[in-house]
CSV table of C-alpha atoms in Angstrom, one decimal:
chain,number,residue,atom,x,y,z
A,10,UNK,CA,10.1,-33.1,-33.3
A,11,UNK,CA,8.1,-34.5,-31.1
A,12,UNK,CA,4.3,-36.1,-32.4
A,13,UNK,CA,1.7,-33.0,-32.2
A,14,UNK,CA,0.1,-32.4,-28.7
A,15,UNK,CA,-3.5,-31.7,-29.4
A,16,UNK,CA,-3.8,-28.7,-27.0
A,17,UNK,CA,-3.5,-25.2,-27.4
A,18,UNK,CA,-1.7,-22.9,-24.8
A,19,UNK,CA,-1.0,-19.1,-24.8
A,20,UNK,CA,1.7,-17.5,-23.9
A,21,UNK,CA,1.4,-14.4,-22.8
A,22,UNK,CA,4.4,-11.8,-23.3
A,23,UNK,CA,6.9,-11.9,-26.2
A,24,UNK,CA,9.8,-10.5,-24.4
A,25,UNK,CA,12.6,-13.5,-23.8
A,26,UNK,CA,11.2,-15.2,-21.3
A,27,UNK,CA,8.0,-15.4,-23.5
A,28,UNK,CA,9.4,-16.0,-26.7
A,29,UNK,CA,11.6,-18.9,-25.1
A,30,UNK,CA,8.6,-20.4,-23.6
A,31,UNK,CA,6.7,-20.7,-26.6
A,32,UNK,CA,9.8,-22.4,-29.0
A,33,UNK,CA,10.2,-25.0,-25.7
A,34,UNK,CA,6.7,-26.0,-25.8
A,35,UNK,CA,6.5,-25.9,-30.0
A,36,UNK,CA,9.1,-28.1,-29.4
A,37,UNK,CA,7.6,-30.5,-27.3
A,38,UNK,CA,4.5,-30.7,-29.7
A,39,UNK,CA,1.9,-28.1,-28.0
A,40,UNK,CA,0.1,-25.9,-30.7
A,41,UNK,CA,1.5,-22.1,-29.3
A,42,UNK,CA,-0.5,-18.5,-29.7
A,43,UNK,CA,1.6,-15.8,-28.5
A,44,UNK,CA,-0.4,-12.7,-27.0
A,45,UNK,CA,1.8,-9.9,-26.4
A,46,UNK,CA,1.4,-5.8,-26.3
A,47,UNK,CA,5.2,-5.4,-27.7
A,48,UNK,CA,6.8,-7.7,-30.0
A,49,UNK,CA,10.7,-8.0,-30.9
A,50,UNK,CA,11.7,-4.6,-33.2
A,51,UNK,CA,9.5,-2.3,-31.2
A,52,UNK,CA,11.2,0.1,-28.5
A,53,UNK,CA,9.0,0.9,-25.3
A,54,UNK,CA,9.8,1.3,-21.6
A,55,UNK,CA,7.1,-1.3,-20.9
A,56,UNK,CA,9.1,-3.6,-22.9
A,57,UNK,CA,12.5,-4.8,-21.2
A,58,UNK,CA,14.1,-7.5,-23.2
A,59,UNK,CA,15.4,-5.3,-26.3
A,60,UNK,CA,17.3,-2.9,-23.3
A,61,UNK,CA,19.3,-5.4,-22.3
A,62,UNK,CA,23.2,-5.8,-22.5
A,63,UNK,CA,23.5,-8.4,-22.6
A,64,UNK,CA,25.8,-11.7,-21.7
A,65,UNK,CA,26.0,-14.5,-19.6
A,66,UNK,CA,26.7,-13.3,-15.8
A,67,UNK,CA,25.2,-15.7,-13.0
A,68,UNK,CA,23.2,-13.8,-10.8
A,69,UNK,CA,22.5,-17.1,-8.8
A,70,UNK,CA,23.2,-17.5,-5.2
A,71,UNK,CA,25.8,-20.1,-4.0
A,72,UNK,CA,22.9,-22.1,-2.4
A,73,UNK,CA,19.7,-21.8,-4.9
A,74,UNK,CA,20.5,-24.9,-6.4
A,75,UNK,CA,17.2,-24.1,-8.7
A,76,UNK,CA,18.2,-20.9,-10.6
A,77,UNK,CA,22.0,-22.5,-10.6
A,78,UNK,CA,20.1,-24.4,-12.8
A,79,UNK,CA,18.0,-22.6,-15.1
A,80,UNK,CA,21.3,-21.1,-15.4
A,81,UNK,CA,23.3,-23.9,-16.4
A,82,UNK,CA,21.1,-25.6,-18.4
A,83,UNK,CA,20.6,-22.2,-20.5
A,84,UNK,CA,24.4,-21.7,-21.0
A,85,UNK,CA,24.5,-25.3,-22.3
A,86,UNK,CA,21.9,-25.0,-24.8
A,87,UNK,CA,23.2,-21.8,-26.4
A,88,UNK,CA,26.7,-23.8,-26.7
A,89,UNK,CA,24.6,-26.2,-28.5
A,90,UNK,CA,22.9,-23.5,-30.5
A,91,UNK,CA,25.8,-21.6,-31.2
A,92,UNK,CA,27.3,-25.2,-32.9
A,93,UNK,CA,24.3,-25.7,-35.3
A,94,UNK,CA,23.0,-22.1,-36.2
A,95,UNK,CA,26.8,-19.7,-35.6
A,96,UNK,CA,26.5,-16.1,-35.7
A,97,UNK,CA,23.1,-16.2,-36.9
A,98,UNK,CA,21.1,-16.7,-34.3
A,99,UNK,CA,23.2,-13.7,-32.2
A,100,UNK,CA,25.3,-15.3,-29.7
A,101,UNK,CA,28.8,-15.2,-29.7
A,102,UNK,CA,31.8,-16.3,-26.9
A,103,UNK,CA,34.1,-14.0,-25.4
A,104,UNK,CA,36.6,-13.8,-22.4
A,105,UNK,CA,34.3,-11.9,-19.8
A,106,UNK,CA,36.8,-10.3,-17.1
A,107,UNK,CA,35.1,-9.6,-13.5
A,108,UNK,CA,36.9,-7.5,-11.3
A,109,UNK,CA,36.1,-6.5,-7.6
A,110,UNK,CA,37.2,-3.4,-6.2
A,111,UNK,CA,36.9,-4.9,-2.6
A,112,UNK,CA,38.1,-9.0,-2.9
A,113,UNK,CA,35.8,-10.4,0.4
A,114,UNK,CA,36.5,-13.0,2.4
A,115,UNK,CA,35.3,-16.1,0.1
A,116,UNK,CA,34.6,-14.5,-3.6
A,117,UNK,CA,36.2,-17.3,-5.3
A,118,UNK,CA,34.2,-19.9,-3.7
A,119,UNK,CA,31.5,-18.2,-3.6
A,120,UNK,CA,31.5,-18.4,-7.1
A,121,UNK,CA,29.4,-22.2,-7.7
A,122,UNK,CA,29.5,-21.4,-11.5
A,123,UNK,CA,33.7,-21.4,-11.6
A,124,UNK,CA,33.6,-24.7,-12.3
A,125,UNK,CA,31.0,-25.2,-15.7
A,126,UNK,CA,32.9,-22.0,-17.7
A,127,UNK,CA,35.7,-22.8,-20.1
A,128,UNK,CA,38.6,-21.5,-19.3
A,129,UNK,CA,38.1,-19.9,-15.4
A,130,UNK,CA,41.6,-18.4,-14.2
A,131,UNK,CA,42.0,-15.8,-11.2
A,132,UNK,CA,44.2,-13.2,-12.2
A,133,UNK,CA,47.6,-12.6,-10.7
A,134,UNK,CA,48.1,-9.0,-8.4
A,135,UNK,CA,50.3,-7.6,-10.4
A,136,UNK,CA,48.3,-8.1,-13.4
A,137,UNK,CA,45.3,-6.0,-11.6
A,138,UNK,CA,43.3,-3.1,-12.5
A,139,UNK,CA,44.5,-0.1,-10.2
A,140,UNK,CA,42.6,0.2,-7.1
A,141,UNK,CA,40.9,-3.6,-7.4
A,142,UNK,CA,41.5,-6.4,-5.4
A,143,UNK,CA,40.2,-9.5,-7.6
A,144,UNK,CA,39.8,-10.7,-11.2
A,145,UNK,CA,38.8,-13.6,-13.1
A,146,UNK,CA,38.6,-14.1,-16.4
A,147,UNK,CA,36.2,-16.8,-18.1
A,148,UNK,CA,34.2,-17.7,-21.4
A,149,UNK,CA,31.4,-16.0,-21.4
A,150,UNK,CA,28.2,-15.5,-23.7
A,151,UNK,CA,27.8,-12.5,-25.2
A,152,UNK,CA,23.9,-11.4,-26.6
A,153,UNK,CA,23.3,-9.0,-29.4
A,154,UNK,CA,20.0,-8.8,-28.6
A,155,UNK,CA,18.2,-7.4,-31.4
A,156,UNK,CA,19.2,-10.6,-33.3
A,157,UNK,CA,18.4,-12.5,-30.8
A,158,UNK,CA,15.3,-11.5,-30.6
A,159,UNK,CA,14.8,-11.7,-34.3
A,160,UNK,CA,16.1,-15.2,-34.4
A,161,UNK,CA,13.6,-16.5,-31.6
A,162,UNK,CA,10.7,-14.8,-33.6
A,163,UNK,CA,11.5,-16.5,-36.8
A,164,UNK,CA,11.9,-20.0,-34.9
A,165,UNK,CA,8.6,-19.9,-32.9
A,166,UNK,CA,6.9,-18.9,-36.6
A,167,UNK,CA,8.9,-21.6,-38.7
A,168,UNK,CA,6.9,-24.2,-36.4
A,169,UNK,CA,3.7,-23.0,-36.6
A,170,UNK,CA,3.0,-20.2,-34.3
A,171,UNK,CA,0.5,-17.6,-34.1
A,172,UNK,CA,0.2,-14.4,-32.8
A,173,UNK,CA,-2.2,-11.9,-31.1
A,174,UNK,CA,-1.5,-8.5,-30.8
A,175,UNK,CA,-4.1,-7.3,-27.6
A,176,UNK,CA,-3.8,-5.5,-24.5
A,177,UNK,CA,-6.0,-6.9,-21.2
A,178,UNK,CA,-6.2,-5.7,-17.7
A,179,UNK,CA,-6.0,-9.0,-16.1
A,180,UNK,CA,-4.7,-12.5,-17.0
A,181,UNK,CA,-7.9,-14.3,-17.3
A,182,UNK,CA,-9.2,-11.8,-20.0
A,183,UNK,CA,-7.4,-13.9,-22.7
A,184,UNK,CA,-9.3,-16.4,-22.4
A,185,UNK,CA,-12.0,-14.2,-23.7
A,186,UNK,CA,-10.3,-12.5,-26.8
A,187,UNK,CA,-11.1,-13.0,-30.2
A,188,UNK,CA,-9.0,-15.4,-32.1
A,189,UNK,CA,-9.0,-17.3,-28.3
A,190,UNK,CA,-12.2,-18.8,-28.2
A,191,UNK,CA,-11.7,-20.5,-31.0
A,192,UNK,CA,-9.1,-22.5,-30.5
A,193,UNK,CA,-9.8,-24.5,-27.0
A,194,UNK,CA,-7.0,-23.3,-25.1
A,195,UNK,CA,-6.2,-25.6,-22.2
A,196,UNK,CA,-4.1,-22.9,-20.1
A,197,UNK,CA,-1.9,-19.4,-20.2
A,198,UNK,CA,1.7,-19.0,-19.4
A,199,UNK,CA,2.4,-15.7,-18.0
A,200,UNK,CA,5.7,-14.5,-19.3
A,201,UNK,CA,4.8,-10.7,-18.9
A,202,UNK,CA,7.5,-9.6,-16.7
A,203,UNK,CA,6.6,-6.2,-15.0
A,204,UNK,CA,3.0,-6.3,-16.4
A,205,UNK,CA,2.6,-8.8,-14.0
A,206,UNK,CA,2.4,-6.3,-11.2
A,207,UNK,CA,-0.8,-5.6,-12.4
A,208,UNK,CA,-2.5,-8.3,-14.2
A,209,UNK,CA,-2.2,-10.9,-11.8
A,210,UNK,CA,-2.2,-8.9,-9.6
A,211,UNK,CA,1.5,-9.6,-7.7
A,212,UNK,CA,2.7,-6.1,-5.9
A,213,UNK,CA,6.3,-8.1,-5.4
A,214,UNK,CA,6.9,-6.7,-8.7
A,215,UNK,CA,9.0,-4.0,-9.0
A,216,UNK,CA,11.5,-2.4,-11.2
A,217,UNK,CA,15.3,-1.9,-10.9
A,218,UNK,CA,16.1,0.7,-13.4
A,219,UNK,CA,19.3,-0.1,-15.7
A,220,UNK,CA,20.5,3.0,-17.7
A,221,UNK,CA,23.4,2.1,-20.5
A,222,UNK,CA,25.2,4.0,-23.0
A,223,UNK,CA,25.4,2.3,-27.0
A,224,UNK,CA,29.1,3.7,-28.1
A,225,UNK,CA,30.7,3.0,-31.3
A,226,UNK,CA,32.7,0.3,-31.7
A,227,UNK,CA,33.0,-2.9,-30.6
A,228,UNK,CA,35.3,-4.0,-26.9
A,229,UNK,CA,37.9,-6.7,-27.5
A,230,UNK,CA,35.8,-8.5,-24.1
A,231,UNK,CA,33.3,-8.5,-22.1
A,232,UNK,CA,34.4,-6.7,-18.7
A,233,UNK,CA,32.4,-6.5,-15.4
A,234,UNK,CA,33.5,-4.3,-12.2
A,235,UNK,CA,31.6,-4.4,-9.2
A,236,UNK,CA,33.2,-1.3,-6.8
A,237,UNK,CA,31.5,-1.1,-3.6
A,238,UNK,CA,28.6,1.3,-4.3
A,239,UNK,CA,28.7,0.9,-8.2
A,240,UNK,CA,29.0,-1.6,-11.5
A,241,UNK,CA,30.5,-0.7,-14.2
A,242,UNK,CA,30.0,-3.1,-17.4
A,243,UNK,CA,31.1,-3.5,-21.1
A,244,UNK,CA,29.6,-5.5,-23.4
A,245,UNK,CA,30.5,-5.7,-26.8
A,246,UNK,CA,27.2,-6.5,-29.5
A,247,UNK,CA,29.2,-8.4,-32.0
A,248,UNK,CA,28.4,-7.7,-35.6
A,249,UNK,CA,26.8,-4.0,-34.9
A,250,UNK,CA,29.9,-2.3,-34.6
A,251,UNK,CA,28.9,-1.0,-31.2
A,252,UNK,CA,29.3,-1.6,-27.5
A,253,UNK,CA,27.3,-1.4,-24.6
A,254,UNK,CA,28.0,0.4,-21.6
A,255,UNK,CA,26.6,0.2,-17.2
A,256,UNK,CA,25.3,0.6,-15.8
A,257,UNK,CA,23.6,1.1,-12.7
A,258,UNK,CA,20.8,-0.8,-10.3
A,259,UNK,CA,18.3,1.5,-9.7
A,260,UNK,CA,15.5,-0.1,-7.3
A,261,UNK,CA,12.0,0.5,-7.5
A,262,UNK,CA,12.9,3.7,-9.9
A,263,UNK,CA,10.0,3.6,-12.0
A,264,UNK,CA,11.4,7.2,-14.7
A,265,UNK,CA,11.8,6.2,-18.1
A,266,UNK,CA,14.2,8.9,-18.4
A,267,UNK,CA,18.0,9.0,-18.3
A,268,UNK,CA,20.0,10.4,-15.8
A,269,UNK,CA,22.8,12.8,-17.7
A,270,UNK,CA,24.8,12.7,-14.0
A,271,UNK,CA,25.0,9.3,-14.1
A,272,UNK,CA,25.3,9.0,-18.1
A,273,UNK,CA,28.7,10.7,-17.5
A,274,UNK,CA,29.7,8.1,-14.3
A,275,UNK,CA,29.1,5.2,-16.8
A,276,UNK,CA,31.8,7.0,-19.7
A,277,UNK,CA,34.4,7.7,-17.2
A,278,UNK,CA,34.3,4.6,-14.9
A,279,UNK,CA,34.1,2.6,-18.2
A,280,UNK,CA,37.1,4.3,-19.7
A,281,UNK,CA,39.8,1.7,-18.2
A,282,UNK,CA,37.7,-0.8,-19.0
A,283,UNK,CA,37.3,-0.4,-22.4
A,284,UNK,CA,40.3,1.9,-23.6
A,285,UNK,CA,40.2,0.6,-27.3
A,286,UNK,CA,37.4,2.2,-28.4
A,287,UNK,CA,38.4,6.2,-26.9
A,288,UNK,CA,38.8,8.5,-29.6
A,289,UNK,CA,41.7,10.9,-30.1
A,290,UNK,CA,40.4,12.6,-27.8
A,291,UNK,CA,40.2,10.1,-25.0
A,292,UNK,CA,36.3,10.0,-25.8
A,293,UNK,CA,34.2,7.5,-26.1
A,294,UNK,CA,31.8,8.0,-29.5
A,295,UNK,CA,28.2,8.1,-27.9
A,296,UNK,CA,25.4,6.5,-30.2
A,297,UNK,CA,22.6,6.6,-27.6
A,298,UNK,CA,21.6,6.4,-24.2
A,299,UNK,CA,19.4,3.9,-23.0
A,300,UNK,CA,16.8,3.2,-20.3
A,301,UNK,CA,15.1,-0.6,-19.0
A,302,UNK,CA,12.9,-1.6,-16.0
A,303,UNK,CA,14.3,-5.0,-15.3
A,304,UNK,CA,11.4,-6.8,-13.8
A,305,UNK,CA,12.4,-7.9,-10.6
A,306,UNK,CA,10.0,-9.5,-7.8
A,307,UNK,CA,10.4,-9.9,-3.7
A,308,UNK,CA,11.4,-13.5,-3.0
A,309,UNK,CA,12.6,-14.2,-6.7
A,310,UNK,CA,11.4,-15.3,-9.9
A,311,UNK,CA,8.0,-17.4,-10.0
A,312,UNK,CA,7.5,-20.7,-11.8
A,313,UNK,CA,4.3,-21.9,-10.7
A,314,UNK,CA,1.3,-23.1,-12.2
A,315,UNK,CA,-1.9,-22.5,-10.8
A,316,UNK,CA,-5.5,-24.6,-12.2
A,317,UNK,CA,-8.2,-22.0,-13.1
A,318,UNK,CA,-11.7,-22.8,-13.7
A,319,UNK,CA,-13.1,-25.2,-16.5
A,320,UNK,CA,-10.1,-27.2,-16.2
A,321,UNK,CA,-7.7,-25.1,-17.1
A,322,UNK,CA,-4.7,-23.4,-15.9
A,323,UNK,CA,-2.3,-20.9,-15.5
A,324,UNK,CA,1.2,-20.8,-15.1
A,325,UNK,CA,3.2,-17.9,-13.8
A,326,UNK,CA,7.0,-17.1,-15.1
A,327,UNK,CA,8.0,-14.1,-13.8
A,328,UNK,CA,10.2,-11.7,-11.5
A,329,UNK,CA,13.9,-12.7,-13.9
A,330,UNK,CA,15.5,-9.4,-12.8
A,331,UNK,CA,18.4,-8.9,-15.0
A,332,UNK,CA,18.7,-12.4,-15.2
A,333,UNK,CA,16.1,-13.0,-18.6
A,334,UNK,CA,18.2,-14.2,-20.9
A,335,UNK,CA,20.7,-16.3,-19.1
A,336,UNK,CA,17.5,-18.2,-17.6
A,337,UNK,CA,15.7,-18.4,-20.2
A,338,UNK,CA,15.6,-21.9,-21.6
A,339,UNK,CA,16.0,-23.7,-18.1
A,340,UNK,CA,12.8,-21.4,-17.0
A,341,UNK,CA,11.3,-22.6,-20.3
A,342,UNK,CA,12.4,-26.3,-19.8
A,343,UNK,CA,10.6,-25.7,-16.1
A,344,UNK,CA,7.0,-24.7,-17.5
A,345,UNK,CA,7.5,-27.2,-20.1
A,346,UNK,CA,7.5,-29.4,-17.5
A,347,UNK,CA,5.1,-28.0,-15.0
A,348,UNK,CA,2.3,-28.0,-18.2
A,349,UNK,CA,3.2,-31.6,-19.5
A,350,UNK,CA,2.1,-32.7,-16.2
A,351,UNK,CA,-1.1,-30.7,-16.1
A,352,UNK,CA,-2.2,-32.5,-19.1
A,353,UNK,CA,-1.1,-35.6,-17.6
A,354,UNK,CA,-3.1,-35.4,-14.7
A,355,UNK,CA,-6.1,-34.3,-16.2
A,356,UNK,CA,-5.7,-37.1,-19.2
């Protein structure tokens, strides 16, 4: 552990992003409050992490070399964490298959991350789903969330943080809360994924609706499908004895409330996918149905740090998509950084 950093910084937003931000900068010796509306346990629309699949599927493009690597340097930390803490802390490998119904001209190399997975293979023709064109089959992480949650909770509190439980309109109101004053806080880090829209304000943030299906049972795998005006997804939450299902993309569609039509699209396309856990009757056992806003932003995610007045600052991570958790600790490494050098500067 680093020597103690004698400077205070909030984190706003407990969700992954947040709760990833505030064990980086523990570790680096800053003294951490976290300020959040939702906290891990609690179920709300407003809250997206604990509606997540969730596992380990890049969502960067071929040439954004900077969220290849949040990416990478995320995947290679939980490989490290997986080592020292095991099942415990919620992650677990699988093979993750990824089929495409429509193989276009350059998938394979447009896939940068090929190369950093164990065990990357492309899948012969005749060993193809009906009606696909493409497969390939890598190591992939696999997230049962709730734990994971749990387990970044316990960390952050094991080195000393505390927490706020408060609501604001905008992000400079924190500054003013009670239990903030006190403590000298040199800057925020805004890790409040769709509240952003309205406490910064930024209206780039909007939401892309993901609807899933909890089943019974845990999949052998992690399989993906992307047809050419669907996904279908399942992703087994090792150690629950159940299995996620998807899912669907649903821009700027703000209803919290599932869509039976498309409930029934996720069973059936999911079916060849995942034909181990059908019951006798070909079924799949359904446990619940589930609805996130993933909090996705125009022009990307936003790592930024801004200086506010009295020498402080202000640094904005936001706008992950359905990318939170597999960016998580290279977006925490990057305000880590961004925030060491604030303090630098002003000495």
């Amino acid at each position: 552990m680093p020597p103690l950093i004698e400077k205070e910084v909030v984190v706003c937003g407990a969700g992954v992003i947040g709760l990833q931000a505030a064990l980086t900068l523990l570790e680096e010796g800053f003294r951490v409050t976290i300020v959040a509306k939702h906290w891990p346990g609690e179920k709300d629309i407003e809250y997206t992490s604990p509606w997540a699949g969730a596992h380990y599927r890049s969502y960067a493009a071929p040439d954004d070399l900077q969220f290849q690597k949040y990416e990478l340097e995320t995947y290679k930390y939980w490989l490290e964490l997986l080592k020292k803490d095991g099942a415990e802390c919620g992650l677990s490998i699988l093979p993750d298959t990824y089929h495409w119904d429509c193989a276009k001209h350059g998938t394979i190399e447009g896939l940068w991350w090929r190369t950093h997975v164990p065990n990357f293979i492309v899948h012969e023709k005749s060993k193809l789903l009906p009606s696909t064109e493409l497969a390939v089959t890598y190591d992939s992480f696999c997230i049962n969330v709730p734990r994971y949650l749990d387990y970044l909770i316990s960390r952050v509190g094991e080195l000393g943080v505390k927490t706020i439980t408060a609501e604001v309109d905008l992000l400079e109101e924190i500054f003013e809360l009670p239990g903030i004053q006190e403590l000298d806080v040199i800057g925020i880090v805004n890790c409040t994924g769709m509240g952003a829209r309205g406490l910064v304000p930024d209206d780039k943030v909007y939401p892309t609706k993901g609807q899933t299906v909890l089943v019974k049972g845990e999949a052998k795998q992690i399989t993906f499908r992307e047809g050419n005006d669907y996904v279908a997804y399942v992703i087994p939450r090792v150690g629950s004895g159940s299995t996620v299902l998807g899912g669907n993309q649903g821009v700027n569609d703000w209803s919290p409330k599932p869509d039976d039509e498309l409930t029934n699209k996720i069973l059936q396309r999911c079916k060849v996918l995942a034909p181990e856990l059908l019951n006798k009757h070909g079924e799949f056992d359904v446990m619940e149905v589930c609805v996130g806003r993933r909090p996705t932003r125009e022009g990307g995610v936003r790592i930024e740090l801004v200086e506010y007045d009295g020498g402080k600052f202000i640094c904005h991570c936001y706008g992950h998509g359905g990318a939170g958790y597999q960016t998580s600790v290279g977006s925490a490494r990057e305000v880590c950084r961004l925030v060491k050098e604030f303090v630098e500067r002003k000495g």
